[in-house]
Amino acid sequence: MGETSMLLAPRLTYFAGVARTEHVTRAAREMNVPQSTLSRAMARLEQDLGVDLFARHGRTVSLTTAGRTFLASVERALAEIDRAAEEVRADADPATGKVAFGFLHTMGAETVPGLLHAFRADHPRVRFSLVQNYGEAMLEGLRAGELDLCLTSPVPDAPDLVARRLDEQKLRLVVPADHPLAVRRRIRLAEASEETFVTLEPGYGLRRITDDLCRQAGFRPNVAFEGEEAETLRGLVAAGLGVALLPPPTVPRPGVVELTVTAPRAAREIGVAWLADRPDTPPVAAFKKFLLSRRGSLLP
């Protein structure tokens, strides 16, 4: 807030009241403030602006040309303040408030719609602002105040965040349907050490998990393609461009075979995170409680 607005802001409502009634005594009565307080506030406002806003005629006043110009802007500013106050009240309303909720792309087709359907059975009018993104971007959204909660993987560990593990999702080695490994049902990841991999870009949680599992299996993956979305990677595998470690698809995809990885244990933890020390509005608190109640049964 600038120095001028800090000086002027407390007096703008008083100014608008006097301008509307064109009578200091009547305005003081309507706003329930002493007339002397109102008169001093108007004098200080004019002094701070260096402009006469009113022509005085005893206890009645009329706006000068400058006063009329100023009033138009003041009324817009006060209306915007009222609108902003009403908006935050509405967002915090227990019945109809809003939750800003972030989640991974891989959870958008089935998991999150199912969660919202179940939650709305008891909270039918709560509104949601939904954001799909990768993990690090969502954590930044929490810190920036753009998100109230997010579902992400791996479960974050940061001093400014609170995170709770909700479930885990098995990862499979996805290979082309005509690949020599496609006749298998199970595989040790070390057996894929000579394969070309397609993965998510660095910074994505699933990429970190892929790199870590390959390291545990004793190799560094030869990465040919990096993408931003798991189903795109599945398409690249179907086109014969590599293999990938991926969570299960929403619906089976032709052209690929999904192998169970027996070693190392291939899974990713899914958790919910929020910013520590930020008070929850009632709708956010209700949705947080609902998510925590789904521990162990989050995923379909």
PDB file of C-alpha atoms in Angstrom:
ATOM      1  CA  MET A   1       0.000   0.000   0.000  1.00  0.00           C
ATOM      2  CA  GLY A   2       1.398   3.395  -0.974  1.00  0.00           C
ATOM      3  CA  GLU A   3       1.920   6.259   1.470  1.00  0.00           C
ATOM      4  CA  THR A   4      -0.964   8.256  -0.036  1.00  0.00           C
ATOM      5  CA  SER A   5      -3.470   5.390   0.224  1.00  0.00           C
ATOM      6  CA  MET A   6      -2.437   4.759   3.851  1.00  0.00           C
ATOM      7  CA  LEU A   7      -3.282   8.386   4.625  1.00  0.00           C
ATOM      8  CA  LEU A   8      -6.528   8.507   2.668  1.00  0.00           C
ATOM      9  CA  ALA A   9      -8.118   5.083   3.119  1.00  0.00           C
ATOM     10  CA  PRO A  10      -9.695   5.577   6.568  1.00  0.00           C
ATOM     11  CA  ARG A  11     -11.409   8.792   5.402  1.00  0.00           C
ATOM     12  CA  LEU A  12     -12.898   7.629   2.116  1.00  0.00           C
ATOM     13  CA  THR A  13     -16.100   6.203   3.593  1.00  0.00           C
ATOM     14  CA  TYR A  14     -16.631   9.415   5.548  1.00  0.00           C
ATOM     15  CA  PHE A  15     -16.101  11.443   2.385  1.00  0.00           C
ATOM     16  CA  ALA A  16     -18.597   9.347   0.406  1.00  0.00           C
ATOM     17  CA  GLY A  17     -21.200   9.718   3.186  1.00  0.00           C
ATOM     18  CA  VAL A  18     -20.877  13.502   3.322  1.00  0.00           C
ATOM     19  CA  ALA A  19     -20.886  13.727  -0.484  1.00  0.00           C
ATOM     20  CA  ARG A  20     -24.038  11.602  -0.695  1.00  0.00           C
ATOM     21  CA  THR A  21     -26.030  13.637   1.880  1.00  0.00           C
ATOM     22  CA  GLU A  22     -24.426  17.047   1.235  1.00  0.00           C
ATOM     23  CA  HIS A  23     -24.972  17.640   4.949  1.00  0.00           C
ATOM     24  CA  VAL A  24     -22.345  17.037   7.635  1.00  0.00           C
ATOM     25  CA  THR A  25     -24.823  16.627  10.518  1.00  0.00           C
ATOM     26  CA  ARG A  26     -27.031  14.189   8.595  1.00  0.00           C
ATOM     27  CA  ALA A  27     -24.009  12.181   7.394  1.00  0.00           C
ATOM     28  CA  ALA A  28     -22.658  11.972  10.953  1.00  0.00           C
ATOM     29  CA  ARG A  29     -26.018  10.685  12.162  1.00  0.00           C
ATOM     30  CA  GLU A  30     -26.299   8.089   9.382  1.00  0.00           C
ATOM     31  CA  MET A  31     -22.753   6.808   9.957  1.00  0.00           C
ATOM     32  CA  ASN A  32     -23.062   6.997  13.737  1.00  0.00           C
ATOM     33  CA  VAL A  33     -19.931   9.107  14.236  1.00  0.00           C
ATOM     34  CA  PRO A  34     -19.565  12.451  16.029  1.00  0.00           C
ATOM     35  CA  GLN A  35     -20.046  15.434  13.755  1.00  0.00           C
ATOM     36  CA  SER A  36     -16.736  16.883  14.964  1.00  0.00           C
ATOM     37  CA  THR A  37     -14.926  13.695  13.917  1.00  0.00           C
ATOM     38  CA  LEU A  38     -16.469  13.909  10.458  1.00  0.00           C
ATOM     39  CA  SER A  39     -15.649  17.584  10.024  1.00  0.00           C
ATOM     40  CA  ARG A  40     -12.014  17.040  11.077  1.00  0.00           C
ATOM     41  CA  ALA A  41     -11.692  14.045   8.758  1.00  0.00           C
ATOM     42  CA  MET A  42     -12.933  16.076   5.767  1.00  0.00           C
ATOM     43  CA  ALA A  43     -10.596  18.962   6.578  1.00  0.00           C
ATOM     44  CA  ARG A  44      -7.613  16.584   6.854  1.00  0.00           C
ATOM     45  CA  LEU A  45      -8.576  14.824   3.631  1.00  0.00           C
ATOM     46  CA  GLU A  46      -8.614  18.111   1.740  1.00  0.00           C
ATOM     47  CA  GLN A  47      -5.344  19.119   3.402  1.00  0.00           C
ATOM     48  CA  ASP A  48      -3.648  15.834   2.441  1.00  0.00           C
ATOM     49  CA  LEU A  49      -4.889  16.101  -1.136  1.00  0.00           C
ATOM     50  CA  GLY A  50      -4.171  19.811  -1.392  1.00  0.00           C
ATOM     51  CA  VAL A  51      -7.585  20.261  -3.084  1.00  0.00           C
ATOM     52  CA  ASP A  52     -10.965  21.676  -1.998  1.00  0.00           C
ATOM     53  CA  LEU A  53     -13.528  18.881  -2.302  1.00  0.00           C
ATOM     54  CA  PHE A  54     -16.487  20.781  -0.840  1.00  0.00           C
ATOM     55  CA  ALA A  55     -17.973  24.252  -1.055  1.00  0.00           C
ATOM     56  CA  ARG A  56     -19.410  24.946   2.406  1.00  0.00           C
ATOM     57  CA  HIS A  57     -22.747  26.684   3.045  1.00  0.00           C
ATOM     58  CA  GLY A  58     -23.217  26.516   6.812  1.00  0.00           C
ATOM     59  CA  ARG A  59     -23.933  22.883   7.700  1.00  0.00           C
ATOM     60  CA  THR A  60     -24.711  21.963   4.126  1.00  0.00           C
ATOM     61  CA  VAL A  61     -21.991  21.339   1.580  1.00  0.00           C
ATOM     62  CA  SER A  62     -21.770  20.803  -2.147  1.00  0.00           C
ATOM     63  CA  LEU A  63     -19.108  19.049  -4.146  1.00  0.00           C
ATOM     64  CA  THR A  64     -16.616  21.063  -6.129  1.00  0.00           C
ATOM     65  CA  THR A  65     -15.604  19.880  -9.595  1.00  0.00           C
ATOM     66  CA  ALA A  66     -12.589  18.169  -8.031  1.00  0.00           C
ATOM     67  CA  GLY A  67     -14.860  16.624  -5.396  1.00  0.00           C
ATOM     68  CA  ARG A  68     -17.153  15.120  -8.043  1.00  0.00           C
ATOM     69  CA  THR A  69     -14.174  13.630  -9.882  1.00  0.00           C
ATOM     70  CA  PHE A  70     -12.797  12.223  -6.617  1.00  0.00           C
ATOM     71  CA  LEU A  71     -16.199  10.820  -5.576  1.00  0.00           C
ATOM     72  CA  ALA A  72     -16.548   8.744  -8.753  1.00  0.00           C
ATOM     73  CA  SER A  73     -13.225   7.015  -8.083  1.00  0.00           C
ATOM     74  CA  VAL A  74     -13.899   6.640  -4.355  1.00  0.00           C
ATOM     75  CA  GLU A  75     -17.254   4.956  -4.995  1.00  0.00           C
ATOM     76  CA  ARG A  76     -15.584   2.498  -7.385  1.00  0.00           C
ATOM     77  CA  ALA A  77     -12.877   1.772  -4.811  1.00  0.00           C
ATOM     78  CA  LEU A  78     -15.374   1.236  -1.981  1.00  0.00           C
ATOM     79  CA  ALA A  79     -17.523  -1.011  -4.186  1.00  0.00           C
ATOM     80  CA  GLU A  80     -14.447  -3.095  -4.993  1.00  0.00           C
ATOM     81  CA  ILE A  81     -13.632  -3.425  -1.277  1.00  0.00           C
ATOM     82  CA  ASP A  82     -17.204  -4.544  -0.594  1.00  0.00           C
ATOM     83  CA  ARG A  83     -17.002  -7.043  -3.454  1.00  0.00           C
ATOM     84  CA  ALA A  84     -13.698  -8.451  -2.177  1.00  0.00           C
ATOM     85  CA  ALA A  85     -15.067  -8.783   1.362  1.00  0.00           C
ATOM     86  CA  GLU A  86     -18.177 -10.542   0.074  1.00  0.00           C
ATOM     87  CA  GLU A  87     -16.061 -12.891  -2.032  1.00  0.00           C
ATOM     88  CA  VAL A  88     -13.865 -14.022   0.861  1.00  0.00           C
ATOM     89  CA  ARG A  89     -16.923 -14.443   3.081  1.00  0.00           C
ATOM     90  CA  ALA A  90     -18.544 -16.579   0.391  1.00  0.00           C
ATOM     91  CA  ASP A  91     -15.401 -18.698  -0.034  1.00  0.00           C
ATOM     92  CA  ALA A  92     -15.342 -19.368   3.715  1.00  0.00           C
ATOM     93  CA  ASP A  93     -19.031 -20.235   4.003  1.00  0.00           C
ATOM     94  CA  PRO A  94     -19.301 -23.760   5.469  1.00  0.00           C
ATOM     95  CA  ALA A  95     -22.060 -24.779   3.061  1.00  0.00           C
ATOM     96  CA  THR A  96     -21.144 -23.025  -0.190  1.00  0.00           C
ATOM     97  CA  GLY A  97     -17.481 -22.031   0.259  1.00  0.00           C
ATOM     98  CA  LYS A  98     -14.602 -22.851  -2.072  1.00  0.00           C
ATOM     99  CA  VAL A  99     -11.646 -25.246  -1.878  1.00  0.00           C
ATOM    100  CA  ALA A 100      -8.598 -24.727  -4.121  1.00  0.00           C
ATOM    101  CA  PHE A 101      -7.411 -28.298  -4.708  1.00  0.00           C
ATOM    102  CA  GLY A 102      -4.370 -29.464  -6.670  1.00  0.00           C
ATOM    103  CA  PHE A 103      -3.566 -32.986  -7.857  1.00  0.00           C
ATOM    104  CA  LEU A 104      -1.342 -34.965 -10.193  1.00  0.00           C
ATOM    105  CA  HIS A 105      -2.392 -35.437 -13.814  1.00  0.00           C
ATOM    106  CA  THR A 106      -2.496 -39.208 -13.296  1.00  0.00           C
ATOM    107  CA  MET A 107      -5.215 -38.761 -10.658  1.00  0.00           C
ATOM    108  CA  GLY A 108      -7.493 -36.579 -12.762  1.00  0.00           C
ATOM    109  CA  ALA A 109      -9.340 -39.139 -14.854  1.00  0.00           C
ATOM    110  CA  GLU A 110     -10.776 -41.337 -12.121  1.00  0.00           C
ATOM    111  CA  THR A 111      -9.427 -40.827  -8.592  1.00  0.00           C
ATOM    112  CA  VAL A 112     -10.248 -37.157  -8.061  1.00  0.00           C
ATOM    113  CA  PRO A 113     -13.695 -37.231  -9.728  1.00  0.00           C
ATOM    114  CA  GLY A 114     -14.581 -40.181  -7.464  1.00  0.00           C
ATOM    115  CA  LEU A 115     -13.366 -38.333  -4.372  1.00  0.00           C
ATOM    116  CA  LEU A 116     -15.332 -35.196  -5.231  1.00  0.00           C
ATOM    117  CA  HIS A 117     -18.471 -37.204  -5.913  1.00  0.00           C
ATOM    118  CA  ALA A 118     -18.222 -38.887  -2.502  1.00  0.00           C
ATOM    119  CA  PHE A 119     -17.465 -35.621  -0.674  1.00  0.00           C
ATOM    120  CA  ARG A 120     -20.339 -33.752  -2.317  1.00  0.00           C
ATOM    121  CA  ALA A 121     -22.816 -36.338  -1.066  1.00  0.00           C
ATOM    122  CA  ASP A 122     -22.551 -34.610   2.337  1.00  0.00           C
ATOM    123  CA  HIS A 123     -21.449 -31.160   1.115  1.00  0.00           C
ATOM    124  CA  PRO A 124     -23.459 -30.647  -2.069  1.00  0.00           C
ATOM    125  CA  ARG A 125     -22.859 -26.909  -2.483  1.00  0.00           C
ATOM    126  CA  VAL A 126     -19.134 -26.590  -1.720  1.00  0.00           C
ATOM    127  CA  ARG A 127     -17.293 -25.270  -4.787  1.00  0.00           C
ATOM    128  CA  PHE A 128     -13.868 -26.365  -6.026  1.00  0.00           C
ATOM    129  CA  SER A 129     -11.103 -24.682  -7.948  1.00  0.00           C
ATOM    130  CA  LEU A 130      -9.191 -27.627  -9.467  1.00  0.00           C
ATOM    131  CA  VAL A 131      -5.556 -27.468 -10.583  1.00  0.00           C
ATOM    132  CA  GLN A 132      -3.686 -30.341 -12.247  1.00  0.00           C
ATOM    133  CA  ASN A 133       0.083 -30.051 -12.121  1.00  0.00           C
ATOM    134  CA  TYR A 134       3.260 -31.842 -11.163  1.00  0.00           C
ATOM    135  CA  GLY A 135       4.343 -32.064  -7.546  1.00  0.00           C
ATOM    136  CA  GLU A 136       6.847 -29.242  -7.191  1.00  0.00           C
ATOM    137  CA  ALA A 137       4.541 -26.770  -8.947  1.00  0.00           C
ATOM    138  CA  MET A 138       1.712 -27.659  -6.572  1.00  0.00           C
ATOM    139  CA  LEU A 139       3.902 -27.170  -3.512  1.00  0.00           C
ATOM    140  CA  GLU A 140       4.771 -23.717  -4.828  1.00  0.00           C
ATOM    141  CA  GLY A 141       1.040 -23.130  -5.277  1.00  0.00           C
ATOM    142  CA  LEU A 142       0.493 -23.939  -1.605  1.00  0.00           C
ATOM    143  CA  ARG A 143       3.245 -21.532  -0.581  1.00  0.00           C
ATOM    144  CA  ALA A 144       1.866 -18.787  -2.820  1.00  0.00           C
ATOM    145  CA  GLY A 145      -1.607 -19.132  -1.322  1.00  0.00           C
ATOM    146  CA  GLU A 146      -3.068 -20.339  -4.630  1.00  0.00           C
ATOM    147  CA  LEU A 147      -3.954 -23.817  -3.307  1.00  0.00           C
ATOM    148  CA  ASP A 148      -5.465 -24.973  -0.031  1.00  0.00           C
ATOM    149  CA  LEU A 149      -4.592 -28.656  -0.401  1.00  0.00           C
ATOM    150  CA  CYS A 150      -2.883 -30.922  -2.909  1.00  0.00           C
ATOM    151  CA  LEU A 151      -2.565 -34.630  -3.641  1.00  0.00           C
ATOM    152  CA  THR A 152       0.981 -35.364  -4.672  1.00  0.00           C
ATOM    153  CA  SER A 153       3.765 -37.932  -4.843  1.00  0.00           C
ATOM    154  CA  PRO A 154       6.223 -38.477  -3.309  1.00  0.00           C
ATOM    155  CA  VAL A 155       4.868 -37.247   0.027  1.00  0.00           C
ATOM    156  CA  PRO A 156       6.732 -33.966   0.617  1.00  0.00           C
ATOM    157  CA  ASP A 157       8.999 -33.414   3.603  1.00  0.00           C
ATOM    158  CA  ALA A 158       9.452 -29.682   4.194  1.00  0.00           C
ATOM    159  CA  PRO A 159       9.346 -27.633   7.416  1.00  0.00           C
ATOM    160  CA  ASP A 160       6.722 -25.203   6.105  1.00  0.00           C
ATOM    161  CA  LEU A 161       4.336 -27.961   4.967  1.00  0.00           C
ATOM    162  CA  VAL A 162       2.189 -30.583   6.669  1.00  0.00           C
ATOM    163  CA  ALA A 163       1.886 -33.828   4.707  1.00  0.00           C
ATOM    164  CA  ARG A 164       0.064 -37.089   5.393  1.00  0.00           C
ATOM    165  CA  ARG A 165       0.461 -40.368   3.531  1.00  0.00           C
ATOM    166  CA  LEU A 166      -2.891 -41.548   2.171  1.00  0.00           C
ATOM    167  CA  ASP A 167      -2.193 -44.520  -0.083  1.00  0.00           C
ATOM    168  CA  GLU A 168       0.308 -46.084  -2.437  1.00  0.00           C
ATOM    169  CA  GLN A 169       0.178 -47.019  -6.078  1.00  0.00           C
ATOM    170  CA  LYS A 170       2.071 -49.925  -7.650  1.00  0.00           C
ATOM    171  CA  LEU A 171       4.231 -49.020 -10.632  1.00  0.00           C
ATOM    172  CA  ARG A 172       4.550 -51.354 -13.598  1.00  0.00           C
ATOM    173  CA  LEU A 173       7.128 -51.722 -16.328  1.00  0.00           C
ATOM    174  CA  VAL A 174       5.228 -50.910 -19.513  1.00  0.00           C
ATOM    175  CA  VAL A 175       6.659 -52.448 -22.690  1.00  0.00           C
ATOM    176  CA  PRO A 176       5.494 -52.516 -26.348  1.00  0.00           C
ATOM    177  CA  ALA A 177       3.150 -55.399 -27.174  1.00  0.00           C
ATOM    178  CA  ASP A 178       5.671 -56.816 -29.682  1.00  0.00           C
ATOM    179  CA  HIS A 179       8.636 -56.539 -27.293  1.00  0.00           C
ATOM    180  CA  PRO A 180      10.482 -59.762 -26.318  1.00  0.00           C
ATOM    181  CA  LEU A 181       9.613 -59.038 -22.651  1.00  0.00           C
ATOM    182  CA  ALA A 182       5.895 -58.799 -23.470  1.00  0.00           C
ATOM    183  CA  VAL A 183       5.473 -62.562 -22.986  1.00  0.00           C
ATOM    184  CA  ARG A 184       6.390 -62.128 -19.310  1.00  0.00           C
ATOM    185  CA  ARG A 185       4.033 -61.249 -16.455  1.00  0.00           C
ATOM    186  CA  ARG A 186       6.685 -60.386 -13.892  1.00  0.00           C
ATOM    187  CA  ILE A 187      10.157 -58.925 -14.166  1.00  0.00           C
ATOM    188  CA  ARG A 188      13.056 -57.818 -12.058  1.00  0.00           C
ATOM    189  CA  LEU A 189      13.870 -54.234 -13.034  1.00  0.00           C
ATOM    190  CA  ALA A 190      17.540 -55.169 -13.516  1.00  0.00           C
ATOM    191  CA  GLU A 191      16.451 -57.222 -16.534  1.00  0.00           C
ATOM    192  CA  ALA A 192      15.512 -53.949 -18.275  1.00  0.00           C
ATOM    193  CA  SER A 193      18.907 -52.309 -17.741  1.00  0.00           C
ATOM    194  CA  GLU A 194      19.737 -52.349 -21.478  1.00  0.00           C
ATOM    195  CA  GLU A 195      16.344 -50.968 -22.545  1.00  0.00           C
ATOM    196  CA  THR A 196      15.619 -47.438 -23.755  1.00  0.00           C
ATOM    197  CA  PHE A 197      13.336 -45.601 -21.301  1.00  0.00           C
ATOM    198  CA  VAL A 198      10.738 -42.899 -21.778  1.00  0.00           C
ATOM    199  CA  THR A 199      10.150 -40.856 -18.599  1.00  0.00           C
ATOM    200  CA  LEU A 200       8.703 -37.692 -17.214  1.00  0.00           C
ATOM    201  CA  GLU A 201      10.905 -34.608 -17.152  1.00  0.00           C
ATOM    202  CA  PRO A 202      13.297 -33.932 -14.248  1.00  0.00           C
ATOM    203  CA  GLY A 203      11.434 -32.261 -11.373  1.00  0.00           C
ATOM    204  CA  TYR A 204       8.432 -34.574 -11.644  1.00  0.00           C
ATOM    205  CA  GLY A 205       7.953 -36.922  -8.691  1.00  0.00           C
ATOM    206  CA  LEU A 206       7.539 -39.994 -10.903  1.00  0.00           C
ATOM    207  CA  ARG A 207      10.848 -39.195 -12.631  1.00  0.00           C
ATOM    208  CA  ARG A 208      12.657 -39.105  -9.284  1.00  0.00           C
ATOM    209  CA  ILE A 209      11.061 -42.423  -8.322  1.00  0.00           C
ATOM    210  CA  THR A 210      12.028 -43.968 -11.685  1.00  0.00           C
ATOM    211  CA  ASP A 211      15.643 -42.840 -11.334  1.00  0.00           C
ATOM    212  CA  ASP A 212      15.774 -44.127  -7.755  1.00  0.00           C
ATOM    213  CA  LEU A 213      14.309 -47.554  -8.601  1.00  0.00           C
ATOM    214  CA  CYS A 214      16.730 -47.991 -11.500  1.00  0.00           C
ATOM    215  CA  ARG A 215      19.599 -47.018  -9.214  1.00  0.00           C
ATOM    216  CA  GLN A 216      18.452 -49.637  -6.697  1.00  0.00           C
ATOM    217  CA  ALA A 217      18.397 -52.166  -9.560  1.00  0.00           C
ATOM    218  CA  GLY A 218      22.012 -51.305 -10.352  1.00  0.00           C
ATOM    219  CA  PHE A 219      21.778 -49.165 -13.479  1.00  0.00           C
ATOM    220  CA  ARG A 220      21.141 -45.677 -14.777  1.00  0.00           C
ATOM    221  CA  PRO A 221      18.304 -45.592 -17.335  1.00  0.00           C
ATOM    222  CA  ASN A 222      19.059 -44.689 -20.926  1.00  0.00           C
ATOM    223  CA  VAL A 223      16.393 -42.019 -21.447  1.00  0.00           C
ATOM    224  CA  ALA A 224      15.356 -41.274 -25.034  1.00  0.00           C
ATOM    225  CA  PHE A 225      12.187 -39.208 -24.469  1.00  0.00           C
ATOM    226  CA  GLU A 226      11.050 -36.987 -21.598  1.00  0.00           C
ATOM    227  CA  GLY A 227       7.457 -35.846 -21.317  1.00  0.00           C
ATOM    228  CA  GLU A 228       4.971 -34.141 -18.998  1.00  0.00           C
ATOM    229  CA  GLU A 229       2.127 -36.638 -18.793  1.00  0.00           C
ATOM    230  CA  ALA A 230       1.976 -40.376 -18.067  1.00  0.00           C
ATOM    231  CA  GLU A 231      -0.516 -41.325 -20.791  1.00  0.00           C
ATOM    232  CA  THR A 232       1.670 -39.643 -23.403  1.00  0.00           C
ATOM    233  CA  LEU A 233       4.533 -41.845 -22.244  1.00  0.00           C
ATOM    234  CA  ARG A 234       2.287 -44.904 -22.584  1.00  0.00           C
ATOM    235  CA  GLY A 235       1.639 -43.835 -26.184  1.00  0.00           C
ATOM    236  CA  LEU A 236       5.364 -43.563 -26.826  1.00  0.00           C
ATOM    237  CA  VAL A 237       5.818 -47.086 -25.458  1.00  0.00           C
ATOM    238  CA  ALA A 238       3.007 -48.366 -27.717  1.00  0.00           C
ATOM    239  CA  ALA A 239       4.841 -46.773 -30.654  1.00  0.00           C
ATOM    240  CA  GLY A 240       7.920 -48.829 -29.808  1.00  0.00           C
ATOM    241  CA  LEU A 241      10.030 -45.912 -28.618  1.00  0.00           C
ATOM    242  CA  GLY A 242      11.007 -47.360 -25.244  1.00  0.00           C
ATOM    243  CA  VAL A 243       9.780 -48.793 -21.945  1.00  0.00           C
ATOM    244  CA  ALA A 244       8.470 -46.894 -18.916  1.00  0.00           C
ATOM    245  CA  LEU A 245       7.710 -47.251 -15.215  1.00  0.00           C
ATOM    246  CA  LEU A 246       4.136 -46.016 -14.813  1.00  0.00           C
ATOM    247  CA  PRO A 247       1.130 -46.235 -12.496  1.00  0.00           C
ATOM    248  CA  PRO A 248      -1.835 -48.291 -13.788  1.00  0.00           C
ATOM    249  CA  PRO A 249      -3.840 -46.702 -16.615  1.00  0.00           C
ATOM    250  CA  THR A 250      -7.413 -45.562 -16.119  1.00  0.00           C
ATOM    251  CA  VAL A 251      -8.460 -47.871 -18.964  1.00  0.00           C
ATOM    252  CA  PRO A 252      -6.291 -50.554 -20.619  1.00  0.00           C
ATOM    253  CA  ARG A 253      -4.303 -49.206 -23.547  1.00  0.00           C
ATOM    254  CA  PRO A 254      -3.781 -51.330 -26.655  1.00  0.00           C
ATOM    255  CA  GLY A 255      -0.271 -51.813 -27.934  1.00  0.00           C
ATOM    256  CA  VAL A 256       1.412 -52.210 -24.542  1.00  0.00           C
ATOM    257  CA  VAL A 257       1.889 -54.905 -21.911  1.00  0.00           C
ATOM    258  CA  GLU A 258       2.204 -53.999 -18.237  1.00  0.00           C
ATOM    259  CA  LEU A 259       4.578 -56.133 -16.187  1.00  0.00           C
ATOM    260  CA  THR A 260       4.651 -56.493 -12.414  1.00  0.00           C
ATOM    261  CA  VAL A 261       8.061 -55.467 -11.054  1.00  0.00           C
ATOM    262  CA  THR A 262       9.178 -57.978  -8.412  1.00  0.00           C
ATOM    263  CA  ALA A 263      12.413 -56.222  -7.395  1.00  0.00           C
ATOM    264  CA  PRO A 264      13.021 -53.626  -6.193  1.00  0.00           C
ATOM    265  CA  ARG A 265       9.595 -52.908  -4.721  1.00  0.00           C
ATOM    266  CA  ALA A 266       8.067 -50.501  -7.247  1.00  0.00           C
ATOM    267  CA  ALA A 267       5.419 -48.183  -5.802  1.00  0.00           C
ATOM    268  CA  ARG A 268       4.812 -44.520  -5.208  1.00  0.00           C
ATOM    269  CA  GLU A 269       3.248 -43.052  -2.099  1.00  0.00           C
ATOM    270  CA  ILE A 270       0.353 -40.622  -2.544  1.00  0.00           C
ATOM    271  CA  GLY A 271      -0.115 -37.983   0.120  1.00  0.00           C
ATOM    272  CA  VAL A 272      -2.045 -34.832   0.904  1.00  0.00           C
ATOM    273  CA  ALA A 273      -0.157 -31.646   1.785  1.00  0.00           C
ATOM    274  CA  TRP A 274      -1.041 -28.195   3.034  1.00  0.00           C
ATOM    275  CA  LEU A 275       0.784 -25.145   4.332  1.00  0.00           C
ATOM    276  CA  ALA A 276       1.613 -25.290   8.029  1.00  0.00           C
ATOM    277  CA  ASP A 277       0.129 -22.623  10.320  1.00  0.00           C
ATOM    278  CA  ARG A 278      -2.454 -21.426   7.798  1.00  0.00           C
ATOM    279  CA  PRO A 279      -5.961 -21.413   9.322  1.00  0.00           C
ATOM    280  CA  ASP A 280      -8.513 -23.430   7.358  1.00  0.00           C
ATOM    281  CA  THR A 281     -11.860 -22.095   6.237  1.00  0.00           C
ATOM    282  CA  PRO A 282     -14.717 -24.469   7.175  1.00  0.00           C
ATOM    283  CA  PRO A 283     -15.013 -25.993   3.663  1.00  0.00           C
ATOM    284  CA  VAL A 284     -11.250 -26.629   3.511  1.00  0.00           C
ATOM    285  CA  ALA A 285     -11.305 -28.201   6.988  1.00  0.00           C
ATOM    286  CA  ALA A 286     -14.204 -30.447   5.960  1.00  0.00           C
ATOM    287  CA  PHE A 287     -12.476 -31.607   2.770  1.00  0.00           C
ATOM    288  CA  LYS A 288      -9.184 -32.176   4.603  1.00  0.00           C
ATOM    289  CA  LYS A 289     -10.982 -34.342   7.182  1.00  0.00           C
ATOM    290  CA  PHE A 290     -12.659 -36.260   4.341  1.00  0.00           C
ATOM    291  CA  LEU A 291      -9.337 -36.932   2.562  1.00  0.00           C
ATOM    292  CA  LEU A 292      -7.689 -38.159   5.761  1.00  0.00           C
ATOM    293  CA  SER A 293     -10.634 -40.494   6.332  1.00  0.00           C
ATOM    294  CA  ARG A 294      -9.815 -42.159   2.981  1.00  0.00           C
ATOM    295  CA  ARG A 295      -6.390 -43.396   4.069  1.00  0.00           C
ATOM    296  CA  GLY A 296      -5.732 -46.763   2.510  1.00  0.00           C
ATOM    297  CA  SER A 297      -8.740 -46.512   0.197  1.00  0.00           C
ATOM    298  CA  LEU A 298      -7.940 -43.388  -1.795  1.00  0.00           C
ATOM    299  CA  LEU A 299      -7.224 -45.127  -5.089  1.00  0.00           C
ATOM    300  CA  PRO A 300      -9.842 -47.108  -7.023  1.00  0.00           C
TER     301      PRO A 300
END
